[in-house]
Short mmCIF file of C-alpha atoms in Angstrom, two decimals:
data_model
loop_
_atom_site.label_atom_id
_atom_site.label_comp_id
_atom_site.label_asym_id
_atom_site.label_seq_id
_atom_site.Cartn_x
_atom_site.Cartn_y
_atom_site.Cartn_z
CA UNK A 1 0.00 0.00 0.00
CA UNK A 2 2.74 2.35 0.99
CA UNK A 3 4.52 1.59 -2.27
CA UNK A 4 1.35 2.00 -4.31
CA UNK A 5 0.58 5.21 -2.51
CA UNK A 6 4.14 6.23 -3.14
CA UNK A 7 3.73 5.52 -6.85
CA UNK A 8 0.47 7.39 -6.99
CA UNK A 9 2.04 10.27 -5.14
CA UNK A 10 4.94 10.28 -7.60
CA UNK A 11 2.53 10.16 -10.53
CA UNK A 12 0.55 12.99 -9.01
CA UNK A 13 3.73 14.95 -8.49
CA UNK A 14 4.82 14.31 -12.07
CA UNK A 15 1.30 15.18 -13.27
CA UNK A 16 1.30 18.38 -11.29
CA UNK A 17 4.81 19.22 -12.37
CA UNK A 18 3.92 18.54 -16.04
CA UNK A 19 0.89 20.76 -15.77
CA UNK A 20 2.94 23.45 -14.05
CA UNK A 21 5.56 23.25 -16.82
CA UNK A 22 2.87 23.34 -19.51
CA UNK A 23 1.24 26.29 -17.80
CA UNK A 24 4.59 28.07 -17.67
CA UNK A 25 5.17 27.36 -21.38
CA UNK A 26 1.74 28.69 -22.29
CA UNK A 27 2.29 31.80 -20.22
CA UNK A 28 5.68 32.37 -21.90
CA UNK A 29 4.08 31.91 -25.34
CA UNK A 30 1.42 34.48 -24.50
CA UNK A 31 4.05 36.96 -23.34
CA UNK A 32 6.09 36.40 -26.50
CA UNK A 33 3.01 36.95 -28.63
CA UNK A 34 2.32 40.13 -26.62
CA UNK A 35 5.82 41.43 -27.35
CA UNK A 36 5.22 40.96 -31.08
CA UNK A 37 1.74 42.46 -31.28
CA UNK A 38 2.27 45.32 -28.82
CA UNK A 39 5.48 46.29 -30.61
CA UNK A 40 3.84 46.28 -34.03
CA UNK A 41 0.39 47.67 -33.28
CA UNK A 42 0.43 49.03 -29.74
CA UNK A 43 -1.25 48.07 -26.49
CA UNK A 44 -4.70 49.54 -26.94
CA UNK A 45 -5.21 48.22 -30.48
CA UNK A 46 -4.31 44.63 -29.55
CA UNK A 47 -7.15 42.55 -28.09
CA UNK A 48 -6.49 39.83 -25.56
CA UNK A 49 -8.77 37.55 -27.63
CA UNK A 50 -6.20 37.69 -30.41
CA UNK A 51 -3.34 36.81 -28.04
CA UNK A 52 -5.44 33.97 -26.61
CA UNK A 53 -6.39 32.62 -30.04
CA UNK A 54 -2.80 32.76 -31.35
CA UNK A 55 -1.49 30.57 -28.54
CA UNK A 56 -4.62 28.34 -28.44
CA UNK A 57 -5.73 29.26 -24.94
CA UNK A 58 -9.48 28.55 -24.53
CA UNK A 59 -11.84 31.49 -24.36
CA UNK A 60 -12.14 32.79 -20.84
CA UNK A 61 -8.85 31.20 -19.71
CA UNK A 62 -6.75 34.32 -20.23
CA UNK A 63 -7.55 35.44 -16.71
CA UNK A 64 -6.18 32.19 -15.24
CA UNK A 65 -2.81 33.47 -16.40
CA UNK A 66 -3.08 37.24 -15.90
CA UNK A 67 -5.49 39.13 -13.71
CA UNK A 68 -6.02 41.84 -16.33
CA UNK A 69 -4.81 43.06 -19.72
CA UNK A 70 -2.85 45.66 -17.77
CA UNK A 71 -1.04 42.99 -15.71
CA UNK A 72 -0.33 41.14 -18.97
CA UNK A 73 1.14 44.35 -20.45
CA UNK A 74 3.41 44.72 -17.42
CA UNK A 75 4.62 41.11 -17.79
CA UNK A 76 5.30 41.75 -21.49
CA UNK A 77 7.40 44.82 -20.64
CA UNK A 78 9.34 42.85 -17.99
CA UNK A 79 10.10 40.08 -20.45
CA UNK A 80 11.18 42.48 -23.22
CA UNK A 81 13.35 44.45 -20.78
CA UNK A 82 15.09 41.24 -19.63
CA UNK A 83 15.64 40.12 -23.24
CA UNK A 84 17.04 43.52 -24.18
CA UNK A 85 19.36 43.68 -21.15
CA UNK A 86 20.81 40.32 -22.17
CA UNK A 87 21.36 41.71 -25.67
CA UNK A 88 23.11 44.83 -24.34
CA UNK A 89 25.21 42.76 -21.95
CA UNK A 90 26.32 40.47 -24.80
CA UNK A 91 27.64 43.47 -26.76
CA UNK A 92 28.99 45.50 -23.85
CA UNK A 93 30.86 42.51 -22.35
CA UNK A 94 32.58 41.59 -25.62
CA UNK A 95 36.26 41.93 -24.70
CA UNK A 96 37.36 41.36 -28.28
CA UNK A 97 36.15 44.89 -29.13
CA UNK A 98 37.12 48.34 -27.90
CA UNK A 99 34.49 50.03 -25.72
CA UNK A 100 33.15 52.29 -28.49
CA UNK A 101 33.17 49.36 -30.92
CA UNK A 102 30.93 47.50 -28.42
CA UNK A 103 28.40 50.30 -28.69
CA UNK A 104 28.68 50.18 -32.47
CA UNK A 105 28.20 46.43 -32.32
CA UNK A 106 24.87 46.98 -30.53
CA UNK A 107 23.89 49.58 -33.15
CA UNK A 108 24.64 47.14 -35.99
CA UNK A 109 22.66 44.41 -34.25
CA UNK A 110 19.68 46.77 -33.87
CA UNK A 111 19.91 47.76 -37.54
CA UNK A 112 19.70 44.09 -38.45
CA UNK A 113 16.64 43.71 -36.23
CA UNK A 114 14.90 46.69 -37.82
CA UNK A 115 15.56 45.30 -41.29
CA UNK A 116 14.44 41.80 -40.32
CA UNK A 117 10.98 43.08 -39.44
CA UNK A 118 10.82 45.45 -42.42
CA UNK A 119 11.07 48.55 -40.16
CA UNK A 120 7.59 47.84 -38.81
CA UNK A 121 8.31 47.03 -35.19
CA UNK A 122 10.86 49.31 -33.61
CA UNK A 123 11.35 49.26 -29.85
CA UNK A 124 8.57 48.07 -27.53
CA UNK A 125 9.66 50.50 -24.79
CA UNK A 126 9.62 53.51 -27.14
CA UNK A 127 6.32 52.45 -28.68
CA UNK A 128 4.54 51.95 -25.36
CA UNK A 129 6.17 55.08 -23.96
CA UNK A 130 4.74 57.08 -26.84
CA UNK A 131 1.32 55.44 -26.59
CA UNK A 132 0.86 55.15 -22.83
CA UNK A 133 3.42 57.51 -21.25
CA UNK A 134 0.92 60.34 -21.15
CA UNK A 135 -2.11 58.35 -20.02
CA UNK A 136 -1.01 55.55 -17.68
CA UNK A 137 1.23 56.25 -14.68
CA UNK A 138 2.08 52.63 -13.93
CA UNK A 139 3.34 52.02 -17.49
CA UNK A 140 5.09 55.40 -17.47
CA UNK A 141 7.04 54.59 -14.28
CA UNK A 142 8.01 51.11 -15.45
CA UNK A 143 9.11 52.22 -18.93
CA UNK A 144 11.23 55.05 -17.50
CA UNK A 145 12.94 52.59 -15.14
CA UNK A 146 13.73 50.28 -18.07
CA UNK A 147 15.33 53.14 -20.02
CA UNK A 148 17.32 54.20 -16.95
CA UNK A 149 18.62 50.66 -16.60
CA UNK A 150 19.76 50.63 -20.26
CA UNK A 151 21.36 54.03 -19.68
CA UNK A 152 23.35 52.76 -16.70
CA UNK A 153 24.71 49.88 -18.80
CA UNK A 154 25.58 52.30 -21.61
CA UNK A 155 27.24 54.74 -19.18
CA UNK A 156 29.41 51.86 -17.91
CA UNK A 157 30.41 51.08 -21.50
CA UNK A 158 31.29 54.76 -22.07
CA UNK A 159 33.31 54.77 -18.83
CA UNK A 160 35.32 51.86 -20.23
CA UNK A 161 35.93 54.02 -23.30
CA UNK A 162 37.24 56.79 -21.02
CA UNK A 163 39.48 54.28 -19.18
CA UNK A 164 40.86 53.14 -22.52
CA UNK A 165 41.49 56.73 -23.67
CA UNK A 166 38.91 56.37 -26.45
CA UNK A 167 37.07 59.31 -24.86
CA UNK A 168 38.43 62.20 -22.82
CA UNK A 169 38.62 61.85 -19.05
CA UNK A 170 36.34 64.93 -18.86
CA UNK A 171 33.44 63.04 -20.45
CA UNK A 172 30.19 63.05 -18.47
CA UNK A 173 29.33 59.43 -19.25
CA UNK A 174 25.95 59.49 -17.50
CA UNK A 175 24.80 62.55 -19.44
CA UNK A 176 26.11 61.07 -22.68
CA UNK A 177 24.33 57.76 -22.07
CA UNK A 178 21.08 59.65 -21.40
CA UNK A 179 21.59 61.57 -24.64
CA UNK A 180 22.19 58.28 -26.47
CA UNK A 181 18.86 56.79 -25.37
CA UNK A 182 16.90 59.99 -25.98
CA UNK A 183 18.18 60.17 -29.54
CA UNK A 184 18.20 56.44 -30.18
CA UNK A 185 14.48 56.09 -29.50
CA UNK A 186 13.91 59.03 -31.86
CA UNK A 187 16.03 57.32 -34.52
CA UNK A 188 14.10 54.05 -34.20
CA UNK A 189 10.82 55.95 -34.55
CA UNK A 190 12.11 57.77 -37.62
CA UNK A 191 13.35 54.54 -39.23
CA UNK A 192 9.76 53.29 -39.14
CA UNK A 193 8.87 56.28 -41.36
CA UNK A 194 11.83 56.16 -43.74
CA UNK A 195 11.77 52.33 -43.89
CA UNK A 196 15.54 52.25 -43.86
CA UNK A 197 18.39 52.45 -41.37
CA UNK A 198 19.58 55.94 -42.39
CA UNK A 199 18.17 57.61 -39.26
CA UNK A 200 20.08 55.13 -37.06
CA UNK A 201 23.32 55.74 -39.00
CA UNK A 202 22.78 59.50 -38.96
CA UNK A 203 22.11 59.53 -35.23
CA UNK A 204 25.02 57.28 -34.32
CA UNK A 205 27.62 59.14 -36.37
CA UNK A 206 26.46 62.47 -34.87
CA UNK A 207 26.43 60.86 -31.42
CA UNK A 208 30.09 59.88 -31.83
CA UNK A 209 30.92 63.47 -32.87
CA UNK A 210 29.13 64.68 -29.74
CA UNK A 211 30.99 62.17 -27.58
CA UNK A 212 34.29 63.60 -28.82
CA UNK A 213 33.05 67.17 -28.57
CA UNK A 214 31.64 67.23 -25.02
CA UNK A 215 34.96 66.17 -23.56
CA UNK B 1 -41.31 90.82 -59.25
CA UNK B 2 -37.77 91.25 -60.37
CA UNK B 3 -37.01 93.08 -57.12
CA UNK B 4 -38.77 90.44 -55.03
CA UNK B 5 -36.99 87.70 -56.89
CA UNK B 6 -33.75 89.58 -56.38
CA UNK B 7 -34.39 89.78 -52.62
CA UNK B 8 -35.19 86.10 -52.42
CA UNK B 9 -32.08 85.27 -54.39
CA UNK B 10 -29.98 87.39 -52.02
CA UNK B 11 -31.55 85.71 -48.99
CA UNK B 12 -30.88 82.31 -50.52
CA UNK B 13 -27.31 83.29 -51.21
CA UNK B 14 -26.87 84.55 -47.63
CA UNK B 15 -28.51 81.38 -46.28
CA UNK B 16 -26.24 79.19 -48.36
CA UNK B 17 -23.19 81.20 -47.41
CA UNK B 18 -24.12 81.05 -43.69
CA UNK B 19 -24.57 77.30 -43.89
CA UNK B 20 -21.27 76.95 -45.75
CA UNK B 21 -19.52 79.05 -43.09
CA UNK B 22 -21.14 77.04 -40.28
CA UNK B 23 -20.16 73.83 -41.99
CA UNK B 24 -16.60 75.08 -42.30
CA UNK B 25 -16.56 76.04 -38.60
CA UNK B 26 -17.88 72.63 -37.57
CA UNK B 27 -15.30 70.90 -39.74
CA UNK B 28 -12.51 73.03 -38.21
CA UNK B 29 -13.78 72.22 -34.71
CA UNK B 30 -13.75 68.49 -35.48
CA UNK B 31 -10.18 68.74 -36.79
CA UNK B 32 -9.09 70.66 -33.71
CA UNK B 33 -10.67 68.06 -31.47
CA UNK B 34 -8.91 65.37 -33.52
CA UNK B 35 -5.54 67.07 -32.96
CA UNK B 36 -6.15 67.03 -29.18
CA UNK B 37 -7.39 63.45 -28.88
CA UNK B 38 -5.03 61.85 -31.41
CA UNK B 39 -2.07 63.58 -29.77
CA UNK B 40 -3.05 62.46 -26.28
CA UNK B 41 -4.41 58.96 -26.91
CA UNK B 42 -3.52 58.00 -30.47
CA UNK B 43 -5.49 57.37 -33.64
CA UNK B 44 -6.74 53.84 -33.09
CA UNK B 45 -7.91 54.43 -29.51
CA UNK B 46 -9.97 57.51 -30.40
CA UNK B 47 -13.47 56.80 -31.69
CA UNK B 48 -15.15 59.10 -34.21
CA UNK B 49 -18.26 59.00 -32.01
CA UNK B 50 -16.31 60.84 -29.34
CA UNK B 51 -15.12 63.50 -31.79
CA UNK B 52 -18.70 63.85 -33.09
CA UNK B 53 -20.18 64.13 -29.60
CA UNK B 54 -17.59 66.69 -28.44
CA UNK B 55 -18.44 69.10 -31.26
CA UNK B 56 -22.19 68.31 -31.19
CA UNK B 57 -22.42 66.79 -34.65
CA UNK B 58 -25.50 64.53 -34.90
CA UNK B 59 -24.95 60.79 -35.03
CA UNK B 60 -24.34 59.64 -38.58
CA UNK B 61 -23.33 63.11 -39.80
CA UNK B 62 -19.59 62.56 -39.42
CA UNK B 63 -19.45 61.15 -42.93
CA UNK B 64 -20.97 64.33 -44.37
CA UNK B 65 -17.68 65.96 -43.38
CA UNK B 66 -15.12 63.20 -43.95
CA UNK B 67 -15.45 60.12 -46.08
CA UNK B 68 -13.71 57.93 -43.50
CA UNK B 69 -11.86 58.04 -40.19
CA UNK B 70 -8.69 57.67 -42.26
CA UNK B 71 -9.52 60.79 -44.33
CA UNK B 72 -10.26 62.61 -41.08
CA UNK B 73 -6.86 61.54 -39.71
CA UNK B 74 -5.16 62.90 -42.83
CA UNK B 75 -6.97 66.26 -42.45
CA UNK B 76 -5.89 66.37 -38.79
CA UNK B 77 -2.25 65.82 -39.78
CA UNK B 78 -2.48 68.54 -42.47
CA UNK B 79 -3.91 71.01 -40.00
CA UNK B 80 -1.31 70.23 -37.31
CA UNK B 81 1.52 70.45 -39.88
CA UNK B 82 0.30 73.88 -41.05
CA UNK B 83 0.00 75.10 -37.44
CA UNK B 84 3.48 73.86 -36.63
CA UNK B 85 5.04 75.39 -39.74
CA UNK B 86 3.60 78.77 -38.72
CA UNK B 87 5.13 78.27 -35.27
CA UNK B 88 8.58 77.42 -36.70
CA UNK B 89 8.37 80.33 -39.16
CA UNK B 90 7.56 82.73 -36.33
CA UNK B 91 10.72 81.70 -34.46
CA UNK B 92 13.02 81.28 -37.46
CA UNK B 93 12.03 84.65 -38.97
CA UNK B 94 12.67 86.59 -35.76
CA UNK B 95 15.36 89.04 -36.83
CA UNK B 96 15.84 90.30 -33.29
CA UNK B 97 17.63 87.03 -32.45
CA UNK B 98 20.77 85.38 -33.78
CA UNK B 99 20.15 82.26 -35.88
CA UNK B 100 21.01 79.80 -33.10
CA UNK B 101 18.96 81.84 -30.64
CA UNK B 102 15.99 81.42 -32.99
CA UNK B 103 16.33 77.66 -32.68
CA UNK B 104 16.60 78.02 -28.92
CA UNK B 105 13.52 80.21 -28.96
CA UNK B 106 11.58 77.37 -30.63
CA UNK B 107 12.93 74.91 -28.04
CA UNK B 108 11.77 77.18 -25.17
CA UNK B 109 8.34 77.56 -26.79
CA UNK B 110 8.03 73.76 -27.10
CA UNK B 111 9.07 73.31 -23.45
CA UNK B 112 6.26 75.67 -22.46
CA UNK B 113 3.82 73.64 -24.57
CA UNK B 114 4.90 70.38 -22.95
CA UNK B 115 4.47 71.87 -19.49
CA UNK B 116 1.09 73.41 -20.35
CA UNK B 117 -0.35 69.97 -21.12
CA UNK B 118 1.41 68.32 -18.18
CA UNK B 119 3.75 66.34 -20.49
CA UNK B 120 0.83 64.24 -21.69
CA UNK B 121 0.56 65.27 -25.33
CA UNK B 122 3.91 65.56 -27.04
CA UNK B 123 4.05 65.87 -30.82
CA UNK B 124 1.21 64.60 -33.00
CA UNK B 125 3.62 63.69 -35.82
CA UNK B 126 5.89 61.68 -33.53
CA UNK B 127 2.94 60.00 -31.84
CA UNK B 128 1.23 58.97 -35.07
CA UNK B 129 4.58 58.02 -36.60
CA UNK B 130 5.19 55.66 -33.70
CA UNK B 131 1.66 54.26 -33.78
CA UNK B 132 0.98 54.04 -37.52
CA UNK B 133 4.39 54.31 -39.24
CA UNK B 134 4.77 50.55 -39.29
CA UNK B 135 1.22 49.64 -40.26
CA UNK B 136 -0.20 52.31 -42.60
CA UNK B 137 1.72 53.42 -45.68
CA UNK B 138 -0.39 56.51 -46.41
CA UNK B 139 0.16 57.89 -42.90
CA UNK B 140 3.81 56.89 -43.04
CA UNK B 141 4.43 58.80 -46.28
CA UNK B 142 2.58 61.89 -45.10
CA UNK B 143 4.28 62.01 -41.68
CA UNK B 144 7.73 61.62 -43.25
CA UNK B 145 7.00 64.52 -45.63
CA UNK B 146 5.95 66.71 -42.69
CA UNK B 147 9.21 65.98 -40.86
CA UNK B 148 11.21 66.67 -44.04
CA UNK B 149 9.49 70.02 -44.37
CA UNK B 150 10.39 70.95 -40.76
CA UNK B 151 13.95 69.80 -41.46
CA UNK B 152 14.24 72.08 -44.50
CA UNK B 153 13.12 75.06 -42.41
CA UNK B 154 15.60 74.10 -39.68
CA UNK B 155 18.42 73.62 -42.21
CA UNK B 156 17.73 77.15 -43.52
CA UNK B 157 17.97 78.48 -39.96
CA UNK B 158 21.29 76.63 -39.48
CA UNK B 159 22.55 78.06 -42.80
CA UNK B 160 21.84 81.54 -41.44
CA UNK B 161 23.95 80.56 -38.42
CA UNK B 162 26.77 79.60 -40.78
CA UNK B 163 26.40 82.91 -42.68
CA UNK B 164 26.63 84.79 -39.38
CA UNK B 165 29.73 82.80 -38.32
CA UNK B 166 27.82 81.21 -35.44
CA UNK B 167 28.66 77.84 -36.99
CA UNK B 168 31.63 76.82 -39.12
CA UNK B 169 31.36 77.15 -42.90
CA UNK B 170 32.07 73.38 -43.06
CA UNK B 171 28.78 72.56 -41.31
CA UNK B 172 26.50 70.13 -43.16
CA UNK B 173 23.28 71.97 -42.30
CA UNK B 174 20.94 69.41 -43.92
CA UNK B 175 22.51 66.54 -41.98
CA UNK B 176 22.45 68.56 -38.77
CA UNK B 177 18.78 69.49 -39.25
CA UNK B 178 17.93 65.83 -39.83
CA UNK B 179 19.82 64.95 -36.65
CA UNK B 180 17.89 67.65 -34.78
CA UNK B 181 14.50 66.21 -35.72
CA UNK B 182 15.54 62.60 -35.09
CA UNK B 183 16.69 63.48 -31.58
CA UNK B 184 13.99 66.04 -30.88
CA UNK B 185 11.17 63.53 -31.41
CA UNK B 186 13.05 61.17 -29.08
CA UNK B 187 13.34 63.92 -26.47
CA UNK B 188 9.61 64.72 -26.66
CA UNK B 189 8.81 61.03 -26.22
CA UNK B 190 11.14 60.79 -23.24
CA UNK B 191 9.66 63.92 -21.61
CA UNK B 192 6.31 62.12 -21.54
CA UNK B 193 7.99 59.49 -19.34
CA UNK B 194 10.00 61.79 -17.07
CA UNK B 195 7.14 64.34 -16.86
CA UNK B 196 9.65 67.17 -17.04
CA UNK B 197 11.64 69.08 -19.64
CA UNK B 198 15.03 67.62 -18.73
CA UNK B 199 15.20 65.38 -21.83
CA UNK B 200 14.57 68.44 -24.05
CA UNK B 201 17.29 70.43 -22.27
CA UNK B 202 19.70 67.48 -22.34
CA UNK B 203 19.11 66.90 -26.03
CA UNK B 204 19.40 70.55 -27.03
CA UNK B 205 22.61 71.23 -25.11
CA UNK B 206 24.19 68.10 -26.63
CA UNK B 207 22.85 69.10 -30.05
CA UNK B 208 24.65 72.46 -29.77
CA UNK B 209 27.87 70.63 -28.83
CA UNK B 210 27.40 68.43 -31.91
CA UNK B 211 26.75 71.48 -34.10
CA UNK B 212 30.10 72.93 -33.01
CA UNK B 213 31.85 69.56 -33.28
CA UNK B 214 30.79 68.44 -36.76
CA UNK B 215 32.20 71.57 -38.35
#
């Protein structure tokens, strides 16, 4: 009996653990789908029914995963922010490049991403900031924190450039990193209108002139 | 009879002309309301019923004024672009200021506008570009043309700065004007997140450094 019970218990545990894993997969699929649709069309124009249908979640089950569309939006931002931080870290930690080349490496990667999606997506944080920054305080606060986190990583990369004498020791790396993200989000927006990477190239080459000039 | 007929004709003409004027006023009010709501909430999230109700146009009459919401959106962009060009012209034609001070004068005006609406509106062209640039080619083309027109005006202002020796004769004014509008739209977007004018100040001071550096 003990053994049988033990087996049943194990089966139950496996069953529960399978269901938990499946549930986690489904949730991750929904978030991934949210990243795509929110980036391309925005938060307000994307219905949760479409997300649900795309990942084959039964009608009415959305709220077993997220308590509201708003909570779902927050989870989507968290996931995108984590993905993007990994991307930045990959470039900024690349010891085979000089510090400024690491920043350029990120720029080239982003250009590839823009082209891959035919200049239709851009940056989720910029898009939601534009759409919701003025009308939703919780999104506004979260999106600003994400940008500040990217800025800190960029400032650290610029500080490495100072240490390596690529930039003057007088450089205000925090201010320059803030300037980078202000202009970069503008360049991504503009590239959606020009349907090419010229705004990103224009911004980055001017940014490098600025970086030399502000020293 | 002739006289009576003449009077009736005059009355009819006046009546027609009054109705035409009223119709024009109503149309202008709808467009103005569109500028406000599209700038604050976006195109897709704003219903034409709300526009109609705000300017007291009877249900179903919207389409007497505009053949579609899309056509209305285009008229809203045209009106905003014309308003903004007048604003730029006012600053850029101000002979009491040096050329670079004219650009600063526009920046200060824009900062006042951002503050007036509690950093919730931003720029209609940037907002619609972000929202629709990737998904609607007619909006995309129109918005890009508007930005190019602002850039030409800004390049002319920068050329005056070159003529007055405020900037080096080597300055590429077209490239610098393009850089200004790429970064400026990014700064407006960011100010919606920070709820203050720091991103506009940061961008403009760095822009001036760039203007001196690229010479």
